[in-house]
């Protein structure tokens, strides 16, 4: 079976404390419960969670939806975004099955990166490793006005900006992510092609703005 790997890279630095991190936890729960109700996602989507603060950690290995258990996420420390990018590159190398002459491998991974600030480490090195891992669609989310959109635009041409990093807006973003994953699962099942671009994703809700450079 060809899997659709989905990697969520979540900023868990000190600035996310309070309402924002609570909304991320709730958003993750909502995302998983929504995907479990969709037959296409249930069949193909596999989910991994990587958090980044003072260091980056893969807190959930690439897991099928029925087995997924929400991690305990706390907000503390700096913003090691470069380390998160090199870690997801490593995870893609280890966890995503490549195609060979005999069998078709997994679909290209979807990667969603969410941050409310700017990286505190040398992110360019991590980005080079990440790009070499050849992910599929990469979507960066700037949660609130303090997020460094220039860095995010260097990581992906698809950047979603949230007007505020409050609970309601973060919840809307996670709803959109789950809709994007179900849409992608359905598309690859019907067309047998990787997800090509942002035009194949659902429209964003109010407060969640999509820019494509």
PDB file of N, CA and C in Angstrom, residues 16 20 70 76 84 113 139 164 173 191 194 201:
ATOM      1  N   UNK A  16       4.956  30.581  22.488  1.00  0.00           N
ATOM      2  CA  UNK A  16       3.697  29.872  22.195  1.00  0.00           C
ATOM      3  C   UNK A  16       2.926  29.517  23.472  1.00  0.00           C
ATOM      4  N   UNK A  20      -2.019  29.905  22.762  1.00  0.00           N
ATOM      5  CA  UNK A  20      -1.543  29.370  21.477  1.00  0.00           C
ATOM      6  C   UNK A  20      -1.237  27.875  21.571  1.00  0.00           C
ATOM      7  N   UNK A  70      -2.003  11.330  20.597  1.00  0.00           N
ATOM      8  CA  UNK A  70      -1.551  12.722  20.669  1.00  0.00           C
ATOM      9  C   UNK A  70      -0.419  12.862  21.686  1.00  0.00           C
ATOM     10  N   UNK A  76       8.232  25.898  25.667  1.00  0.00           N
ATOM     11  CA  UNK A  76       9.391  26.314  26.453  1.00  0.00           C
ATOM     12  C   UNK A  76      10.611  26.459  25.548  1.00  0.00           C
ATOM     13  N   UNK A  84      14.824  21.517  13.196  1.00  0.00           N
ATOM     14  CA  UNK A  84      13.573  20.830  12.834  1.00  0.00           C
ATOM     15  C   UNK A  84      13.589  20.435  11.359  1.00  0.00           C
ATOM     16  N   UNK A 113       4.566  23.375   8.384  1.00  0.00           N
ATOM     17  CA  UNK A 113       5.420  23.961   9.425  1.00  0.00           C
ATOM     18  C   UNK A 113       4.718  25.191   9.997  1.00  0.00           C
ATOM     19  N   UNK A 139       3.976  23.520   3.218  1.00  0.00           N
ATOM     20  CA  UNK A 139       3.175  24.700   3.558  1.00  0.00           C
ATOM     21  C   UNK A 139       3.663  25.244   4.895  1.00  0.00           C
ATOM     22  N   UNK A 164      -3.925  36.473  13.813  1.00  0.00           N
ATOM     23  CA  UNK A 164      -3.510  36.453  15.227  1.00  0.00           C
ATOM     24  C   UNK A 164      -3.157  35.027  15.607  1.00  0.00           C
ATOM     25  N   UNK A 173      -6.881  27.142  11.369  1.00  0.00           N
ATOM     26  CA  UNK A 173      -5.746  26.650  10.580  1.00  0.00           C
ATOM     27  C   UNK A 173      -5.711  25.120  10.603  1.00  0.00           C
ATOM     28  N   UNK A 191      -6.576   9.968  -8.838  1.00  0.00           N
ATOM     29  CA  UNK A 191      -5.756  10.309 -10.011  1.00  0.00           C
ATOM     30  C   UNK A 191      -4.464   9.499 -10.088  1.00  0.00           C
ATOM     31  N   UNK A 194       0.910  12.377  -7.413  1.00  0.00           N
ATOM     32  CA  UNK A 194       1.217  13.185  -6.233  1.00  0.00           C
ATOM     33  C   UNK A 194       0.433  14.492  -6.271  1.00  0.00           C
ATOM     34  N   UNK A 201      -5.652  22.436  -3.154  1.00  0.00           N
ATOM     35  CA  UNK A 201      -6.070  22.414  -1.751  1.00  0.00           C
ATOM     36  C   UNK A 201      -7.362  23.209  -1.573  1.00  0.00           C
TER      37      UNK A 201
END
